[in-house]
Amino acid sequence: MNKAVEVTRGPLIESTHMAHIAVVNSQGELLYSYGDPERITYARSSVKPIQALQVLETKATQRYDINEREISFMCASHSGETYHVECVKEILGKADIGLDKLNCGIHVPGNSDVYKELIESNVELSQSHNNCSGKHSGMLISAKNMGEDLDTYLDINHPVQQRILDNISYVCDYDKEKIMLGIDGCGAPVHALPLERFAYGFARMADSVKLEEKGVFVDKITSSMMKYPEMVAGRNRFCTDLMRVCGDRIFGKAGAQGVYLIGDKKNKLGIAVKVEDGNGQATNCVAMEVLRQLGSITEEELKELNNFYNPKLLNARKDVIGEVRSSFKLNKLAYENNRQ
């Protein structure tokens, strides 16, 4: 039975989480798996680094002098901290686009400490606080640079979304016509592919020579994420801390409902994780355990990231009453992927 993560209370396992995992190399070989590596999965925000690719390809970053910090932010699911909100203004300001052109909606920041600070500071929530506002900023400046309509940039038939769809198809080596589409929480199209295709896409991003002329843009995106990890998420967030600790060789991006994608530049691997019930704490735990089993992370790094790898559970009095721990072993099953 698939019990990838255990949640304990005292001596008992109180609950478990199912997971699906695919580990693929840049040659397209599925090296390791757990659960169903072919599970059709919405990537949610985990493919934001691929979605950002068209911003660089259309030369919007050149025209509007977008720096590495801002490129990293275009890949973000951020916490709405002050420097995140300011970055939205900086990007759109460079292209002379008003904040009112954002069409991502408003939501409370996921980090409760950030939300408390906003309330105490009497700051009114805006679309800039939306965790996807960096992605939307990138979409808007690329549309403006190409002379395209700014009001309909989220429509699937808009050139921005078609470029994104083409890039997901190319990077993940999956037929564009087979990609299933939905609508994400921010209103943008969201893409579903087999889990191992996302792993392959991130493996190719980690070994960017495989992406030919797109490789130089991919390198710029991933290096920006690793150089400015705080822009990708925020304080006490897994994406930020993972790249802060391992950012010389590993880039990672979370997606809602238990998705996590990782590129391992040193070993030229892509890792895709989907926790079946969407639990974020379990997702982080699984991602960390995969890195550990692959030998992609050192014991020292594992220790520094232990709050994500093996978090202790506290009650209202701050007593330790249990833990979240991994309980799976990857299946080794390399085969050459002969997909058409």
Tab-separated table of C-alpha atoms in Angstrom:
chain	number	residue	atom	x	y	z
A	1	MET	CA	0.000	0.000	0.000
A	2	ASN	CA	1.221	3.519	-0.851
A	3	LYS	CA	2.077	5.195	2.444
A	4	ALA	CA	4.865	7.594	1.493
A	5	VAL	CA	4.559	9.809	4.572
A	6	GLU	CA	3.549	9.004	8.135
A	7	VAL	CA	2.193	11.481	10.658
A	8	THR	CA	2.638	10.335	14.232
A	9	ARG	CA	1.117	11.261	17.566
A	10	GLY	CA	2.872	9.696	20.507
A	11	PRO	CA	3.570	6.023	19.695
A	12	LEU	CA	0.924	5.753	16.941
A	13	ILE	CA	0.814	6.565	13.245
A	14	GLU	CA	-2.203	8.840	13.181
A	15	SER	CA	-2.418	9.383	9.421
A	16	THR	CA	-0.554	8.713	6.174
A	17	HIS	CA	-0.116	10.429	2.805
A	18	MET	CA	0.085	8.754	-0.599
A	19	ALA	CA	2.622	10.063	-3.130
A	20	HIS	CA	3.695	9.602	-6.724
A	21	ILE	CA	7.286	10.238	-7.763
A	22	ALA	CA	9.264	10.232	-11.004
A	23	VAL	CA	13.028	10.694	-11.337
A	24	VAL	CA	14.193	11.106	-14.934
A	25	ASN	CA	17.590	11.904	-16.456
A	26	SER	CA	18.196	14.307	-19.311
A	27	GLN	CA	18.340	11.374	-21.740
A	28	GLY	CA	14.681	10.658	-21.026
A	29	GLU	CA	15.207	7.559	-18.893
A	30	LEU	CA	12.892	6.996	-15.946
A	31	LEU	CA	15.458	5.985	-13.342
A	32	TYR	CA	13.390	5.774	-10.172
A	33	SER	CA	9.723	5.900	-9.315
A	34	TYR	CA	7.209	5.459	-6.547
A	35	GLY	CA	3.461	5.165	-6.887
A	36	ASP	CA	2.324	6.069	-10.392
A	37	PRO	CA	4.967	8.081	-12.324
A	38	GLU	CA	2.518	8.363	-15.245
A	39	ARG	CA	-0.210	10.038	-13.192
A	40	ILE	CA	-1.758	12.877	-15.209
A	41	THR	CA	-1.098	15.880	-12.997
A	42	TYR	CA	-1.789	19.590	-13.135
A	43	ALA	CA	1.566	21.287	-12.647
A	44	ARG	CA	0.002	24.323	-11.007
A	45	SER	CA	2.735	26.833	-10.102
A	46	SER	CA	5.593	24.349	-10.355
A	47	VAL	CA	6.132	25.139	-14.064
A	48	LYS	CA	6.460	28.888	-13.593
A	49	PRO	CA	10.142	28.677	-14.635
A	50	ILE	CA	8.953	27.278	-17.991
A	51	GLN	CA	6.172	29.850	-18.206
A	52	ALA	CA	8.773	32.587	-17.746
A	53	LEU	CA	10.759	31.353	-20.736
A	54	GLN	CA	8.680	33.258	-23.272
A	55	VAL	CA	9.362	36.547	-21.468
A	56	LEU	CA	13.067	36.165	-22.261
A	57	GLU	CA	12.489	34.748	-25.742
A	58	THR	CA	10.391	37.750	-26.782
A	59	LYS	CA	13.248	40.006	-25.569
A	60	ALA	CA	10.957	41.813	-23.127
A	61	THR	CA	13.634	41.417	-20.459
A	62	GLN	CA	16.122	43.226	-22.703
A	63	ARG	CA	13.789	46.015	-23.778
A	64	TYR	CA	12.638	46.775	-20.243
A	65	ASP	CA	15.980	46.133	-18.529
A	66	ILE	CA	14.661	43.322	-16.319
A	67	ASN	CA	17.367	42.111	-13.934
A	68	GLU	CA	18.052	38.662	-12.451
A	69	ARG	CA	16.207	39.422	-9.239
A	70	GLU	CA	13.114	40.329	-11.236
A	71	ILE	CA	13.457	37.245	-13.458
A	72	SER	CA	13.514	35.105	-10.308
A	73	PHE	CA	10.367	36.872	-9.140
A	74	MET	CA	8.567	35.987	-12.379
A	75	CYS	CA	8.883	32.342	-11.246
A	76	ALA	CA	7.491	33.066	-7.786
A	77	SER	CA	4.683	31.840	-5.625
A	78	HIS	CA	5.566	34.534	-3.147
A	79	SER	CA	4.399	35.407	0.342
A	80	GLY	CA	3.395	38.999	-0.380
A	81	GLU	CA	6.232	40.479	1.640
A	82	THR	CA	7.103	44.128	1.114
A	83	TYR	CA	9.976	43.435	-1.262
A	84	HIS	CA	7.736	41.155	-3.333
A	85	VAL	CA	5.040	43.795	-3.693
A	86	GLU	CA	7.645	46.415	-4.612
A	87	CYS	CA	9.066	44.104	-7.269
A	88	VAL	CA	5.696	43.962	-9.043
A	89	LYS	CA	5.721	47.752	-9.233
A	90	GLU	CA	9.304	47.769	-10.485
A	91	ILE	CA	8.675	45.317	-13.316
A	92	LEU	CA	5.443	46.879	-14.529
A	93	GLY	CA	6.827	50.378	-14.035
A	94	LYS	CA	9.737	49.675	-16.365
A	95	ALA	CA	7.233	48.796	-19.093
A	96	ASP	CA	4.891	51.683	-18.209
A	97	ILE	CA	2.062	49.283	-17.385
A	98	GLY	CA	-0.392	50.165	-14.635
A	99	LEU	CA	-1.028	47.838	-11.709
A	100	ASP	CA	-4.672	47.797	-12.767
A	101	LYS	CA	-3.718	45.610	-15.735
A	102	LEU	CA	-2.959	42.721	-13.382
A	103	ASN	CA	-5.777	40.191	-13.577
A	104	CYS	CA	-4.698	37.653	-10.950
A	105	GLY	CA	-7.170	38.583	-8.212
A	106	ILE	CA	-6.595	39.244	-4.512
A	107	HIS	CA	-6.005	36.738	-1.748
A	108	VAL	CA	-4.604	36.668	1.775
A	109	PRO	CA	-0.851	35.885	1.896
A	110	GLY	CA	-0.112	32.250	2.662
A	111	ASN	CA	2.382	33.235	5.356
A	112	SER	CA	0.331	34.109	8.449
A	113	ASP	CA	3.152	36.222	9.881
A	114	VAL	CA	3.192	38.356	6.728
A	115	TYR	CA	-0.590	38.757	6.860
A	116	LYS	CA	-0.406	39.798	10.513
A	117	GLU	CA	2.213	42.411	9.641
A	118	LEU	CA	0.002	43.789	6.864
A	119	ILE	CA	-2.944	44.097	9.248
A	120	GLU	CA	-0.812	45.805	11.899
A	121	SER	CA	0.577	48.194	9.271
A	122	ASN	CA	-2.917	49.001	7.982
A	123	VAL	CA	-1.892	47.942	4.476
A	124	GLU	CA	-4.758	47.176	2.125
A	125	LEU	CA	-4.425	43.949	0.156
A	126	SER	CA	-4.062	44.350	-3.595
A	127	GLN	CA	-3.402	42.166	-6.614
A	128	SER	CA	0.301	42.809	-6.069
A	129	HIS	CA	0.042	40.635	-2.954
A	130	ASN	CA	-1.254	37.706	-5.015
A	131	ASN	CA	1.375	34.991	-4.969
A	132	CYS	CA	1.256	34.800	-8.784
A	133	SER	CA	1.686	38.524	-9.460
A	134	GLY	CA	5.285	38.009	-10.593
A	135	LYS	CA	4.211	35.514	-13.266
A	136	HIS	CA	1.446	37.858	-14.398
A	137	SER	CA	3.881	40.772	-14.568
A	138	GLY	CA	6.059	38.734	-16.915
A	139	MET	CA	3.085	37.872	-19.095
A	140	LEU	CA	2.078	41.535	-19.317
A	141	ILE	CA	5.498	42.898	-20.283
A	142	SER	CA	5.958	40.240	-22.953
A	143	ALA	CA	2.541	41.082	-24.385
A	144	LYS	CA	3.336	44.779	-24.447
A	145	ASN	CA	6.723	44.198	-26.037
A	146	MET	CA	5.050	42.187	-28.813
A	147	GLY	CA	2.275	44.739	-29.337
A	148	GLU	CA	-0.397	42.343	-28.061
A	149	ASP	CA	-3.602	43.056	-26.175
A	150	LEU	CA	-3.064	43.502	-22.429
A	151	ASP	CA	-6.670	43.001	-21.371
A	152	THR	CA	-6.974	39.421	-22.643
A	153	TYR	CA	-3.505	38.091	-21.755
A	154	LEU	CA	-4.996	35.179	-19.762
A	155	ASP	CA	-7.112	33.808	-22.623
A	156	ILE	CA	-5.774	30.478	-23.845
A	157	ASN	CA	-5.801	31.728	-27.452
A	158	HIS	CA	-3.779	34.846	-26.583
A	159	PRO	CA	-0.244	34.728	-28.055
A	160	VAL	CA	1.277	34.792	-24.544
A	161	GLN	CA	-0.558	31.627	-23.522
A	162	GLN	CA	0.155	29.938	-26.828
A	163	ARG	CA	3.881	30.613	-26.418
A	164	ILE	CA	3.701	29.135	-22.908
A	165	LEU	CA	1.835	26.087	-24.197
A	166	ASP	CA	4.444	25.605	-26.940
A	167	ASN	CA	7.283	25.850	-24.429
A	168	ILE	CA	5.751	23.356	-22.002
A	169	SER	CA	5.267	20.968	-24.915
A	170	TYR	CA	8.849	21.441	-26.100
A	171	VAL	CA	10.651	21.407	-22.751
A	172	CYS	CA	8.717	18.362	-21.490
A	173	ASP	CA	8.762	16.675	-24.926
A	174	TYR	CA	5.016	16.048	-24.916
A	175	ASP	CA	2.506	16.494	-27.726
A	176	LYS	CA	0.847	19.889	-27.386
A	177	GLU	CA	-2.517	18.434	-28.406
A	178	LYS	CA	-2.401	15.959	-25.505
A	179	ILE	CA	-1.865	18.599	-22.813
A	180	MET	CA	-4.991	18.909	-20.677
A	181	LEU	CA	-5.968	22.443	-19.698
A	182	GLY	CA	-7.720	23.904	-16.688
A	183	ILE	CA	-7.823	27.283	-14.949
A	184	ASP	CA	-5.439	27.999	-12.075
A	185	GLY	CA	-6.240	29.922	-8.915
A	186	CYS	CA	-4.887	33.129	-10.461
A	187	GLY	CA	-6.997	32.812	-13.622
A	188	ALA	CA	-4.186	31.649	-15.909
A	189	PRO	CA	-4.363	28.390	-17.875
A	190	VAL	CA	-2.906	25.414	-16.009
A	191	HIS	CA	-1.417	22.382	-17.734
A	192	ALA	CA	-1.707	18.657	-16.992
A	193	LEU	CA	0.837	16.096	-18.231
A	194	PRO	CA	2.088	12.719	-17.010
A	195	LEU	CA	4.240	13.274	-13.927
A	196	GLU	CA	7.362	11.793	-15.528
A	197	ARG	CA	7.100	14.324	-18.393
A	198	PHE	CA	7.470	17.162	-15.901
A	199	ALA	CA	10.463	15.357	-14.390
A	200	TYR	CA	11.980	15.060	-17.863
A	201	GLY	CA	11.363	18.743	-18.511
A	202	PHE	CA	13.213	19.740	-15.354
A	203	ALA	CA	16.011	17.286	-16.176
A	204	ARG	CA	16.441	19.029	-19.532
A	205	MET	CA	16.420	22.394	-17.788
A	206	ALA	CA	19.151	21.079	-15.475
A	207	ASP	CA	21.133	19.987	-18.559
A	208	SER	CA	20.164	22.911	-20.741
A	209	VAL	CA	22.282	21.934	-23.740
A	210	LYS	CA	19.433	19.509	-24.449
A	211	LEU	CA	17.149	22.487	-25.093
A	212	GLU	CA	19.287	23.864	-27.925
A	213	GLU	CA	18.702	27.597	-28.529
A	214	LYS	CA	16.312	27.832	-25.579
A	215	GLY	CA	19.054	26.629	-23.244
A	216	VAL	CA	20.637	30.046	-22.754
A	217	PHE	CA	17.299	31.475	-21.594
A	218	VAL	CA	16.655	28.499	-19.313
A	219	ASP	CA	20.083	28.936	-17.727
A	220	LYS	CA	19.290	32.598	-17.077
A	221	ILE	CA	16.019	31.667	-15.380
A	222	THR	CA	17.373	28.878	-13.173
A	223	SER	CA	20.510	30.790	-12.211
A	224	SER	CA	18.359	33.789	-11.276
A	225	MET	CA	16.166	31.589	-9.073
A	226	MET	CA	19.205	30.118	-7.313
A	227	LYS	CA	20.867	33.533	-6.921
A	228	TYR	CA	17.731	35.207	-5.528
A	229	PRO	CA	15.751	32.383	-3.861
A	230	GLU	CA	13.946	34.796	-1.546
A	231	MET	CA	12.095	36.135	-4.588
A	232	VAL	CA	10.698	32.685	-5.466
A	233	ALA	CA	8.846	32.208	-2.167
A	234	GLY	CA	9.870	34.075	1.005
A	235	ARG	CA	10.891	33.633	4.595
A	236	ASN	CA	10.534	30.142	6.087
A	237	ARG	CA	9.416	28.742	2.739
A	238	PHE	CA	10.731	25.484	1.284
A	239	CYS	CA	11.585	26.768	-2.208
A	240	THR	CA	13.605	29.635	-0.792
A	241	ASP	CA	15.438	27.615	1.846
A	242	LEU	CA	16.151	24.673	-0.473
A	243	MET	CA	17.865	26.930	-3.006
A	244	ARG	CA	19.528	29.000	-0.310
A	245	VAL	CA	21.156	25.848	1.058
A	246	CYS	CA	21.680	23.888	-2.195
A	247	GLY	CA	21.377	26.645	-4.777
A	248	ASP	CA	24.739	26.062	-6.404
A	249	ARG	CA	23.269	22.980	-8.078
A	250	ILE	CA	19.545	22.517	-7.265
A	251	PHE	CA	16.517	24.552	-8.272
A	252	GLY	CA	12.994	23.727	-7.153
A	253	LYS	CA	9.461	25.020	-7.503
A	254	ALA	CA	6.305	24.177	-5.611
A	255	GLY	CA	2.835	23.870	-7.054
A	256	ALA	CA	-0.469	23.842	-5.216
A	257	GLN	CA	-2.139	20.571	-4.259
A	258	GLY	CA	1.030	18.665	-3.454
A	259	VAL	CA	3.202	19.197	-6.530
A	260	TYR	CA	6.945	19.779	-6.430
A	261	LEU	CA	9.460	19.864	-9.300
A	262	ILE	CA	13.248	19.842	-8.889
A	263	GLY	CA	16.163	20.174	-11.283
A	264	ASP	CA	19.512	18.728	-10.173
A	265	LYS	CA	22.190	20.394	-12.298
A	266	LYS	CA	25.072	18.344	-10.925
A	267	ASN	CA	23.508	14.969	-11.719
A	268	LYS	CA	21.369	16.200	-14.649
A	269	LEU	CA	18.179	14.849	-13.091
A	270	GLY	CA	14.594	15.989	-12.914
A	271	ILE	CA	12.340	15.069	-9.992
A	272	ALA	CA	8.554	15.329	-9.969
A	273	VAL	CA	6.460	14.770	-6.846
A	274	LYS	CA	2.702	14.662	-6.391
A	275	VAL	CA	1.199	14.029	-2.956
A	276	GLU	CA	-2.254	12.620	-3.572
A	277	ASP	CA	-4.171	14.615	-0.960
A	278	GLY	CA	-2.314	17.854	-1.714
A	279	ASN	CA	-0.745	18.254	1.736
A	280	GLY	CA	2.114	20.748	1.529
A	281	GLN	CA	4.028	19.577	4.587
A	282	ALA	CA	4.036	16.024	3.263
A	283	THR	CA	5.133	17.282	-0.170
A	284	ASN	CA	8.218	18.968	1.268
A	285	CYS	CA	9.032	15.836	3.266
A	286	VAL	CA	8.790	13.637	0.148
A	287	ALA	CA	10.922	15.986	-1.951
A	288	MET	CA	13.624	16.018	0.704
A	289	GLU	CA	13.613	12.238	1.061
A	290	VAL	CA	13.960	11.793	-2.706
A	291	LEU	CA	17.007	14.065	-2.674
A	292	ARG	CA	18.425	12.077	0.234
A	293	GLN	CA	17.910	8.691	-1.414
A	294	LEU	CA	19.485	9.943	-4.638
A	295	GLY	CA	22.503	11.300	-2.784
A	296	SER	CA	21.761	14.758	-4.172
A	297	ILE	CA	21.912	16.401	-0.754
A	298	THR	CA	24.515	16.157	1.984
A	299	GLU	CA	23.858	15.223	5.602
A	300	GLU	CA	24.788	18.758	6.631
A	301	GLU	CA	22.287	20.235	4.177
A	302	LEU	CA	19.660	17.748	5.286
A	303	LYS	CA	20.167	18.834	8.872
A	304	GLU	CA	19.841	22.503	7.939
A	305	LEU	CA	16.557	21.755	6.146
A	306	ASN	CA	15.224	19.380	8.809
A	307	ASN	CA	12.142	21.510	9.477
A	308	PHE	CA	10.966	20.487	6.018
A	309	TYR	CA	12.412	16.964	6.001
A	310	ASN	CA	11.247	15.741	9.413
A	311	PRO	CA	9.086	18.456	11.002
A	312	LYS	CA	8.068	18.035	14.621
A	313	LEU	CA	4.428	18.586	15.460
A	314	LEU	CA	3.560	20.913	18.331
A	315	ASN	CA	0.388	21.402	20.289
A	316	ALA	CA	-0.990	24.758	21.473
A	317	ARG	CA	1.456	24.707	24.421
A	318	LYS	CA	4.412	24.152	22.048
A	319	ASP	CA	4.953	20.604	23.320
A	320	VAL	CA	6.343	18.154	20.747
A	321	ILE	CA	3.573	15.583	20.273
A	322	GLY	CA	4.561	13.880	17.022
A	323	GLU	CA	6.351	14.221	13.712
A	324	VAL	CA	6.017	14.004	9.939
A	325	ARG	CA	8.385	11.425	8.430
A	326	SER	CA	8.953	9.676	5.123
A	327	SER	CA	8.300	5.945	4.846
A	328	PHE	CA	9.033	4.992	1.243
A	329	LYS	CA	11.864	3.600	-0.848
A	330	LEU	CA	12.277	4.571	-4.475
A	331	ASN	CA	11.951	1.799	-7.031
A	332	LYS	CA	14.893	1.611	-9.409
A	333	LEU	CA	13.623	0.872	-12.907
A	334	ALA	CA	15.636	2.607	-15.610
A	335	TYR	CA	14.273	2.270	-19.071
A	336	GLU	CA	14.688	4.270	-22.249
A	337	ASN	CA	11.666	6.438	-22.807
A	338	ASN	CA	10.575	5.900	-26.408
A	339	ARG	CA	7.624	8.265	-26.464
A	340	GLN	CA	6.779	9.843	-29.797
